[in-house]
JSON list of C-alpha atoms and ligand atoms in Angstrom, two decimals:
[
{"chain": "A", "resi": 522, "resn": "MET", "atom": "CA", "xyz": [-29.67, -62.36, 30.18]},
{"chain": "A", "resi": 523, "resn": "ILE", "atom": "CA", "xyz": [-33.07, -61.18, 28.96]},
{"chain": "A", "resi": 524, "resn": "LYS", "atom": "CA", "xyz": [-33.15, -60.86, 25.16]},
{"chain": "A", "resi": 525, "resn": "GLN", "atom": "CA", "xyz": [-35.64, -59.48, 22.69]},
{"chain": "A", "resi": 526, "resn": "LYS", "atom": "CA", "xyz": [-35.44, -62.58, 20.44]},
{"chain": "A", "resi": 527, "resn": "TYR", "atom": "CA", "xyz": [-39.17, -62.72, 19.77]},
{"chain": "A", "resi": 528, "resn": "ARG", "atom": "CA", "xyz": [-39.60, -59.35, 18.13]},
{"chain": "A", "resi": 529, "resn": "ASN", "atom": "CA", "xyz": [-40.00, -60.57, 14.56]},
{"chain": "A", "resi": 530, "resn": "LEU", "atom": "CA", "xyz": [-42.33, -63.44, 15.38]},
{"chain": "A", "resi": 531, "resn": "HIS", "atom": "CA", "xyz": [-46.06, -63.35, 14.79]},
{"chain": "A", "resi": 532, "resn": "GLU", "atom": "CA", "xyz": [-48.00, -62.69, 18.00]},
{"chain": "A", "resi": 533, "resn": "ASP", "atom": "CA", "xyz": [-50.09, -65.85, 17.60]},
{"chain": "A", "resi": 534, "resn": "SER", "atom": "CA", "xyz": [-47.16, -68.18, 17.03]},
{"chain": "A", "resi": 535, "resn": "ALA", "atom": "CA", "xyz": [-46.20, -70.73, 19.68]},
{"chain": "A", "resi": 536, "resn": "LYS", "atom": "CA", "xyz": [-42.59, -69.52, 19.51]},
{"chain": "A", "resi": 537, "resn": "TYR", "atom": "CA", "xyz": [-43.66, -65.94, 20.27]},
{"chain": "A", "resi": 538, "resn": "LYS", "atom": "CA", "xyz": [-45.71, -67.08, 23.26]},
{"chain": "A", "resi": 539, "resn": "TYR", "atom": "CA", "xyz": [-42.80, -69.22, 24.47]},
{"chain": "A", "resi": 540, "resn": "PHE", "atom": "CA", "xyz": [-40.36, -66.29, 24.34]},
{"chain": "A", "resi": 541, "resn": "CYS", "atom": "CA", "xyz": [-42.84, -64.01, 26.12]},
{"chain": "A", "resi": 542, "resn": "ARG", "atom": "CA", "xyz": [-43.29, -66.54, 28.95]},
{"chain": "A", "resi": 543, "resn": "LYS", "atom": "CA", "xyz": [-39.53, -67.01, 29.19]},
{"chain": "A", "resi": 544, "resn": "LYS", "atom": "CA", "xyz": [-38.96, -63.26, 29.32]},
{"chain": "A", "resi": 545, "resn": "VAL", "atom": "CA", "xyz": [-41.48, -62.81, 32.15]},
{"chain": "A", "resi": 546, "resn": "MET", "atom": "CA", "xyz": [-39.82, -65.66, 34.08]},
{"chain": "A", "resi": 547, "resn": "GLU", "atom": "CA", "xyz": [-36.41, -64.03, 33.60]},
{"chain": "A", "resi": 548, "resn": "PHE", "atom": "CA", "xyz": [-37.76, -60.67, 34.76]},
{"chain": "A", "resi": 549, "resn": "ASN", "atom": "CA", "xyz": [-39.11, -62.45, 37.85]},
{"chain": "A", "resi": 550, "resn": "GLU", "atom": "CA", "xyz": [-35.66, -63.86, 38.57]},
{"chain": "A", "resi": 551, "resn": "LEU", "atom": "CA", "xyz": [-34.14, -60.42, 38.13]},
{"chain": "A", "resi": 552, "resn": "LYS", "atom": "CA", "xyz": [-36.64, -59.05, 40.66]},
{"chain": "A", "resi": 553, "resn": "HIS", "atom": "CA", "xyz": [-35.07, -61.28, 43.35]},
{"chain": "A", "resi": 554, "resn": "ARG", "atom": "CA", "xyz": [-31.63, -59.90, 42.51]},
{"chain": "A", "resi": 555, "resn": "VAL", "atom": "CA", "xyz": [-32.90, -56.29, 42.67]},
{"chain": "A", "resi": 556, "resn": "SER", "atom": "CA", "xyz": [-34.51, -57.00, 46.07]},
{"chain": "A", "resi": 557, "resn": "SER", "atom": "CA", "xyz": [-31.35, -58.53, 47.55]},
{"chain": "A", "resi": 558, "resn": "LEU", "atom": "CA", "xyz": [-29.32, -55.62, 46.29]},
{"chain": "A", "resi": 559, "resn": "ILE", "atom": "CA", "xyz": [-31.71, -53.13, 47.90]},
{"chain": "A", "resi": 560, "resn": "GLU", "atom": "CA", "xyz": [-31.55, -55.06, 51.19]},
{"chain": "A", "resi": 561, "resn": "LYS", "atom": "CA", "xyz": [-27.73, -54.97, 51.35]},
{"chain": "A", "resi": 562, "resn": "GLN", "atom": "CA", "xyz": [-26.26, -53.58, 54.54]},
{"chain": "A", "resi": 563, "resn": "ASP", "atom": "CA", "xyz": [-23.40, -51.07, 54.47]},
{"chain": "A", "resi": 564, "resn": "VAL", "atom": "CA", "xyz": [-24.26, -49.74, 51.01]},
{"chain": "A", "resi": 565, "resn": "ASN", "atom": "CA", "xyz": [-25.57, -46.18, 50.83]},
{"chain": "A", "resi": 566, "resn": "GLN", "atom": "CA", "xyz": [-28.60, -45.07, 48.83]},
{"chain": "A", "resi": 567, "resn": "ASP", "atom": "CA", "xyz": [-26.69, -43.55, 45.89]},
{"chain": "A", "resi": 568, "resn": "GLU", "atom": "CA", "xyz": [-24.53, -46.64, 45.55]},
{"chain": "A", "resi": 569, "resn": "LYS", "atom": "CA", "xyz": [-27.59, -48.92, 45.65]},
{"chain": "A", "resi": 570, "resn": "LEU", "atom": "CA", "xyz": [-29.22, -46.91, 42.87]},
{"chain": "A", "resi": 571, "resn": "ARG", "atom": "CA", "xyz": [-26.01, -47.16, 40.82]},
{"chain": "A", "resi": 572, "resn": "LEU", "atom": "CA", "xyz": [-25.82, -50.93, 41.40]},
{"chain": "A", "resi": 573, "resn": "ILE", "atom": "CA", "xyz": [-29.45, -51.34, 40.27]},
{"chain": "A", "resi": 574, "resn": "CYS", "atom": "CA", "xyz": [-28.60, -49.44, 37.05]},
{"chain": "A", "resi": 575, "resn": "GLU", "atom": "CA", "xyz": [-25.52, -51.65, 36.48]},
{"chain": "A", "resi": 576, "resn": "LEU", "atom": "CA", "xyz": [-27.51, -54.84, 37.16]},
{"chain": "A", "resi": 577, "resn": "LEU", "atom": "CA", "xyz": [-30.34, -53.96, 34.75]},
{"chain": "A", "resi": 578, "resn": "LYS", "atom": "CA", "xyz": [-27.96, -52.83, 32.02]},
{"chain": "A", "resi": 579, "resn": "ALA", "atom": "CA", "xyz": [-25.88, -56.02, 32.36]},
{"chain": "A", "resi": 580, "resn": "GLU", "atom": "CA", "xyz": [-28.83, -58.44, 32.49]},
{"chain": "A", "resi": 581, "resn": "VAL", "atom": "CA", "xyz": [-31.25, -57.06, 29.90]},
{"chain": "A", "resi": 582, "resn": "SER", "atom": "CA", "xyz": [-29.72, -57.00, 26.43]},
{"chain": "A", "resi": 583, "resn": "HIS", "atom": "CA", "xyz": [-31.92, -54.20, 25.11]},
{"chain": "A", "resi": 584, "resn": "TYR", "atom": "CA", "xyz": [-31.11, -51.85, 28.06]},
{"chain": "A", "resi": 585, "resn": "ASP", "atom": "CA", "xyz": [-28.15, -49.79, 26.81]},
{"chain": "A", "resi": 586, "resn": "TRP", "atom": "CA", "xyz": [-28.33, -46.88, 29.26]},
{"chain": "A", "resi": 587, "resn": "VAL", "atom": "CA", "xyz": [-30.10, -46.97, 32.64]},
{"chain": "A", "resi": 588, "resn": "GLY", "atom": "CA", "xyz": [-30.43, -43.98, 34.97]},
{"chain": "A", "resi": 589, "resn": "PHE", "atom": "CA", "xyz": [-32.37, -42.54, 37.90]},
{"chain": "A", "resi": 590, "resn": "TYR", "atom": "CA", "xyz": [-33.32, -38.86, 37.82]},
{"chain": "A", "resi": 591, "resn": "PHE", "atom": "CA", "xyz": [-34.77, -37.14, 40.92]},
{"chain": "A", "resi": 592, "resn": "GLN", "atom": "CA", "xyz": [-36.79, -33.96, 41.13]},
{"chain": "A", "resi": 593, "resn": "ASN", "atom": "CA", "xyz": [-35.57, -30.66, 42.49]},
{"chain": "A", "resi": 594, "resn": "GLU", "atom": "CA", "xyz": [-39.03, -29.18, 43.01]},
{"chain": "A", "resi": 595, "resn": "ASP", "atom": "CA", "xyz": [-37.81, -25.67, 43.85]},
{"chain": "A", "resi": 596, "resn": "LYS", "atom": "CA", "xyz": [-36.02, -25.32, 40.53]},
{"chain": "A", "resi": 597, "resn": "GLU", "atom": "CA", "xyz": [-38.53, -27.50, 38.62]},
{"chain": "A", "resi": 598, "resn": "GLU", "atom": "CA", "xyz": [-35.79, -29.70, 37.22]},
{"chain": "A", "resi": 599, "resn": "LEU", "atom": "CA", "xyz": [-34.61, -33.29, 37.25]},
{"chain": "A", "resi": 600, "resn": "ILE", "atom": "CA", "xyz": [-31.12, -34.18, 38.47]},
{"chain": "A", "resi": 601, "resn": "LEU", "atom": "CA", "xyz": [-29.32, -37.34, 37.35]},
{"chain": "A", "resi": 602, "resn": "LYS", "atom": "CA", "xyz": [-28.43, -39.23, 40.52]},
{"chain": "A", "resi": 603, "resn": "ALA", "atom": "CA", "xyz": [-27.19, -42.63, 39.29]},
{"chain": "A", "resi": 604, "resn": "PHE", "atom": "CA", "xyz": [-26.62, -44.29, 35.93]},
{"chain": "A", "resi": 605, "resn": "ALA", "atom": "CA", "xyz": [-24.93, -47.11, 34.00]},
{"chain": "A", "resi": 606, "resn": "GLY", "atom": "CA", "xyz": [-23.75, -46.65, 30.42]},
{"chain": "A", "resi": 607, "resn": "GLU", "atom": "CA", "xyz": [-22.09, -43.80, 28.57]},
{"chain": "A", "resi": 608, "resn": "PRO", "atom": "CA", "xyz": [-21.88, -40.54, 30.56]},
{"chain": "A", "resi": 609, "resn": "THR", "atom": "CA", "xyz": [-24.45, -37.96, 29.41]},
{"chain": "A", "resi": 610, "resn": "GLU", "atom": "CA", "xyz": [-24.26, -34.18, 29.37]},
{"chain": "A", "resi": 611, "resn": "HIS", "atom": "CA", "xyz": [-27.97, -34.10, 30.28]},
{"chain": "A", "resi": 612, "resn": "THR", "atom": "CA", "xyz": [-27.51, -34.33, 34.03]},
{"chain": "A", "resi": 613, "resn": "ILE", "atom": "CA", "xyz": [-30.12, -31.59, 34.63]},
{"chain": "A", "resi": 614, "resn": "ILE", "atom": "CA", "xyz": [-33.42, -31.61, 32.72]},
{"chain": "A", "resi": 615, "resn": "PRO", "atom": "CA", "xyz": [-36.08, -28.89, 33.16]},
{"chain": "A", "resi": 616, "resn": "PHE", "atom": "CA", "xyz": [-39.65, -30.09, 33.89]},
{"chain": "A", "resi": 617, "resn": "GLY", "atom": "CA", "xyz": [-41.54, -30.41, 30.60]},
{"chain": "A", "resi": 618, "resn": "LYS", "atom": "CA", "xyz": [-38.41, -30.83, 28.46]},
{"chain": "A", "resi": 619, "resn": "GLY", "atom": "CA", "xyz": [-37.69, -34.14, 26.71]},
{"chain": "A", "resi": 620, "resn": "ILE", "atom": "CA", "xyz": [-39.29, -37.46, 27.54]},
{"chain": "A", "resi": 621, "resn": "CYS", "atom": "CA", "xyz": [-38.03, -37.26, 31.12]},
{"chain": "A", "resi": 622, "resn": "GLY", "atom": "CA", "xyz": [-39.27, -33.72, 31.69]},
{"chain": "A", "resi": 623, "resn": "GLN", "atom": "CA", "xyz": [-42.71, -34.64, 30.33]},
{"chain": "A", "resi": 624, "resn": "VAL", "atom": "CA", "xyz": [-42.98, -37.56, 32.78]},
{"chain": "A", "resi": 625, "resn": "ALA", "atom": "CA", "xyz": [-42.10, -35.20, 35.66]},
{"chain": "A", "resi": 626, "resn": "VAL", "atom": "CA", "xyz": [-45.26, -33.27, 34.75]},
{"chain": "A", "resi": 627, "resn": "SER", "atom": "CA", "xyz": [-47.62, -36.03, 33.53]},
{"chain": "A", "resi": 628, "resn": "ASN", "atom": "CA", "xyz": [-46.83, -38.67, 36.23]},
{"chain": "A", "resi": 629, "resn": "ASP", "atom": "CA", "xyz": [-47.43, -41.28, 33.51]},
{"chain": "A", "resi": 630, "resn": "ASN", "atom": "CA", "xyz": [-45.24, -44.06, 32.13]},
{"chain": "A", "resi": 631, "resn": "PHE", "atom": "CA", "xyz": [-43.83, -43.10, 28.72]},
{"chain": "A", "resi": 632, "resn": "LEU", "atom": "CA", "xyz": [-42.78, -45.73, 26.14]},
{"chain": "A", "resi": 633, "resn": "VAL", "atom": "CA", "xyz": [-41.19, -44.38, 22.96]},
{"chain": "A", "resi": 634, "resn": "ASP", "atom": "CA", "xyz": [-40.86, -46.84, 20.05]},
{"chain": "A", "resi": 635, "resn": "ASP", "atom": "CA", "xyz": [-38.98, -44.39, 17.84]},
{"chain": "A", "resi": 636, "resn": "VAL", "atom": "CA", "xyz": [-37.26, -41.40, 19.43]},
{"chain": "A", "resi": 637, "resn": "LYS", "atom": "CA", "xyz": [-36.89, -39.70, 16.01]},
{"chain": "A", "resi": 638, "resn": "ALA", "atom": "CA", "xyz": [-40.67, -39.40, 15.80]},
{"chain": "A", "resi": 639, "resn": "GLN", "atom": "CA", "xyz": [-40.80, -37.31, 19.03]},
{"chain": "A", "resi": 640, "resn": "ASN", "atom": "CA", "xyz": [-40.54, -33.54, 18.74]},
{"chain": "A", "resi": 641, "resn": "ASN", "atom": "CA", "xyz": [-40.03, -33.02, 22.49]},
{"chain": "A", "resi": 642, "resn": "TYR", "atom": "CA", "xyz": [-37.02, -35.27, 22.91]},
{"chain": "A", "resi": 643, "resn": "ILE", "atom": "CA", "xyz": [-33.48, -34.72, 24.25]},
{"chain": "A", "resi": 644, "resn": "ALA", "atom": "CA", "xyz": [-30.91, -36.85, 22.40]},
{"chain": "A", "resi": 645, "resn": "CYS", "atom": "CA", "xyz": [-28.20, -38.31, 24.60]},
{"chain": "A", "resi": 646, "resn": "SER", "atom": "CA", "xyz": [-26.55, -40.37, 21.87]},
{"chain": "A", "resi": 647, "resn": "ILE", "atom": "CA", "xyz": [-27.14, -40.87, 18.14]},
{"chain": "A", "resi": 648, "resn": "ASP", "atom": "CA", "xyz": [-27.28, -44.63, 18.79]},
{"chain": "A", "resi": 649, "resn": "VAL", "atom": "CA", "xyz": [-30.48, -44.40, 20.87]},
{"chain": "A", "resi": 650, "resn": "LYS", "atom": "CA", "xyz": [-33.60, -45.58, 19.00]},
{"chain": "A", "resi": 651, "resn": "SER", "atom": "CA", "xyz": [-36.18, -46.14, 21.73]},
{"chain": "A", "resi": 652, "resn": "GLU", "atom": "CA", "xyz": [-36.72, -45.15, 25.34]},
{"chain": "A", "resi": 653, "resn": "ILE", "atom": "CA", "xyz": [-38.85, -45.89, 28.39]},
{"chain": "A", "resi": 654, "resn": "VAL", "atom": "CA", "xyz": [-39.38, -43.61, 31.39]},
{"chain": "A", "resi": 655, "resn": "ILE", "atom": "CA", "xyz": [-41.30, -44.74, 34.51]},
{"chain": "A", "resi": 656, "resn": "PRO", "atom": "CA", "xyz": [-42.07, -42.31, 37.35]},
{"chain": "A", "resi": 657, "resn": "LEU", "atom": "CA", "xyz": [-41.03, -43.18, 40.91]},
{"chain": "A", "resi": 658, "resn": "PHE", "atom": "CA", "xyz": [-43.68, -42.45, 43.54]},
{"chain": "A", "resi": 659, "resn": "VAL", "atom": "CA", "xyz": [-43.11, -42.11, 47.28]},
{"chain": "A", "resi": 660, "resn": "ASN", "atom": "CA", "xyz": [-46.36, -41.90, 49.27]},
{"chain": "A", "resi": 661, "resn": "GLY", "atom": "CA", "xyz": [-48.19, -41.18, 46.02]},
{"chain": "A", "resi": 662, "resn": "LYS", "atom": "CA", "xyz": [-45.90, -38.30, 45.04]},
{"chain": "A", "resi": 663, "resn": "ASN", "atom": "CA", "xyz": [-43.78, -38.36, 41.86]},
{"chain": "A", "resi": 664, "resn": "ILE", "atom": "CA", "xyz": [-40.23, -37.74, 43.13]},
{"chain": "A", "resi": 665, "resn": "GLY", "atom": "CA", "xyz": [-38.17, -39.01, 40.19]},
{"chain": "A", "resi": 666, "resn": "GLN", "atom": "CA", "xyz": [-37.98, -41.64, 37.52]},
{"chain": "A", "resi": 667, "resn": "ILE", "atom": "CA", "xyz": [-36.06, -44.49, 35.95]},
{"chain": "A", "resi": 668, "resn": "ASP", "atom": "CA", "xyz": [-35.02, -43.76, 32.37]},
{"chain": "A", "resi": 669, "resn": "ILE", "atom": "CA", "xyz": [-33.81, -46.46, 29.97]},
{"chain": "A", "resi": 670, "resn": "ASP", "atom": "CA", "xyz": [-32.43, -46.00, 26.45]},
{"chain": "A", "resi": 671, "resn": "SER", "atom": "CA", "xyz": [-32.09, -48.74, 23.86]},
{"chain": "A", "resi": 672, "resn": "HIS", "atom": "CA", "xyz": [-30.07, -48.95, 20.66]},
{"chain": "A", "resi": 673, "resn": "THR", "atom": "CA", "xyz": [-32.89, -51.16, 19.31]},
{"chain": "A", "resi": 674, "resn": "ALA", "atom": "CA", "xyz": [-36.06, -49.63, 17.86]},
{"chain": "A", "resi": 675, "resn": "LYS", "atom": "CA", "xyz": [-39.35, -50.59, 19.60]},
{"chain": "A", "resi": 676, "resn": "ALA", "atom": "CA", "xyz": [-37.33, -52.30, 22.32]},
{"chain": "A", "resi": 677, "resn": "PHE", "atom": "CA", "xyz": [-39.82, -51.87, 25.18]},
{"chain": "A", "resi": 678, "resn": "ASP", "atom": "CA", "xyz": [-43.18, -53.49, 25.82]},
{"chain": "A", "resi": 679, "resn": "LYS", "atom": "CA", "xyz": [-45.66, -54.16, 28.63]},
{"chain": "A", "resi": 680, "resn": "ASP", "atom": "CA", "xyz": [-43.28, -56.67, 30.28]},
{"chain": "A", "resi": 681, "resn": "ASP", "atom": "CA", "xyz": [-40.58, -54.01, 30.58]},
{"chain": "A", "resi": 682, "resn": "GLU", "atom": "CA", "xyz": [-43.16, -51.51, 31.83]},
{"chain": "A", "resi": 683, "resn": "ASP", "atom": "CA", "xyz": [-44.51, -53.92, 34.49]},
{"chain": "A", "resi": 684, "resn": "PHE", "atom": "CA", "xyz": [-40.99, -54.87, 35.57]},
{"chain": "A", "resi": 685, "resn": "LEU", "atom": "CA", "xyz": [-39.81, -51.26, 35.90]},
{"chain": "A", "resi": 686, "resn": "VAL", "atom": "CA", "xyz": [-42.97, -50.20, 37.76]},
{"chain": "A", "resi": 687, "resn": "TRP", "atom": "CA", "xyz": [-42.12, -53.01, 40.19]},
{"chain": "A", "resi": 688, "resn": "VAL", "atom": "CA", "xyz": [-38.46, -51.86, 40.49]},
{"chain": "A", "resi": 689, "resn": "ASN", "atom": "CA", "xyz": [-39.53, -48.30, 41.32]},
{"chain": "A", "resi": 690, "resn": "ALA", "atom": "CA", "xyz": [-42.13, -49.52, 43.84]},
{"chain": "A", "resi": 691, "resn": "GLU", "atom": "CA", "xyz": [-39.47, -51.65, 45.54]},
{"chain": "A", "resi": 692, "resn": "VAL", "atom": "CA", "xyz": [-37.01, -48.74, 45.61]},
{"chain": "A", "resi": 693, "resn": "SER", "atom": "CA", "xyz": [-39.74, -46.49, 47.01]},
{"chain": "A", "resi": 694, "resn": "LYS", "atom": "CA", "xyz": [-40.84, -48.96, 49.69]},
{"chain": "A", "resi": 695, "resn": "LYS", "atom": "CA", "xyz": [-37.39, -50.00, 50.92]},
{"chain": "A", "resi": 696, "resn": "MET", "atom": "CA", "xyz": [-35.13, -47.00, 50.27]},
{"chain": "A", "resi": 697, "resn": "PHE", "atom": "CA", "xyz": [-37.28, -43.95, 51.08]},
{"chain": "B", "resi": 2025, "resn": "SME", "atom": "N1", "xyz": [-33.77, -38.77, 26.20]},
{"chain": "B", "resi": 2025, "resn": "SME", "atom": "C1", "xyz": [-34.10, -38.15, 27.44]},
{"chain": "B", "resi": 2025, "resn": "SME", "atom": "C2", "xyz": [-32.92, -37.43, 28.05]},
{"chain": "B", "resi": 2025, "resn": "SME", "atom": "C3", "xyz": [-32.13, -38.24, 28.98]},
{"chain": "B", "resi": 2025, "resn": "SME", "atom": "S1", "xyz": [-31.08, -39.30, 28.19]},
{"chain": "B", "resi": 2025, "resn": "SME", "atom": "O1", "xyz": [-31.88, -40.32, 27.52]},
{"chain": "B", "resi": 2025, "resn": "SME", "atom": "C4", "xyz": [-29.99, -39.97, 29.20]},
{"chain": "B", "resi": 2025, "resn": "SME", "atom": "C5", "xyz": [-35.26, -37.20, 27.26]},
{"chain": "B", "resi": 2025, "resn": "SME", "atom": "O2", "xyz": [-35.70, -36.94, 26.13]},
{"chain": "B", "resi": 2025, "resn": "SME", "atom": "O3", "xyz": [-35.76, -36.69, 28.26]}
]
């Protein structure tokens, strides 16, 4: 289980550096589990995406909701295809709306330390304090995204970003 134990430590302290190294090692272990899940036979694409969501939510303590949205280009909206966590009413998100809709347009990773400070934000639950959205590219084209909510403020950092970029690249390479 990957935990955010280091958050209150000073960046120069040995303990902080130790926790950061440990977290990266644990993310590396989790990568192997994501890969074997993707390579499973007899499991369809939707089910694999759902299993990835379940795995990440179960193994990373600050991931409280994990979902994959995919683009419907004709309608310029995102459709929720797989998730783990509380069901959300936001299963369709127009391009440009909320953090997810902005990523559909910008093609950039979006890390939000404090969702309350965002004026273009769609609240899924009052418990959510921070969020990360990483676009998913297939042959260089943004076709969807992974969206993660946390009940902890400032939950996401570069390690999460690098890990999730890797997850999406792996999904793209082996599932599309
Ligand atoms: N908060 C997102 C909406 C999706 S939920 O987090 C599941 C947004 O602002 O786009």
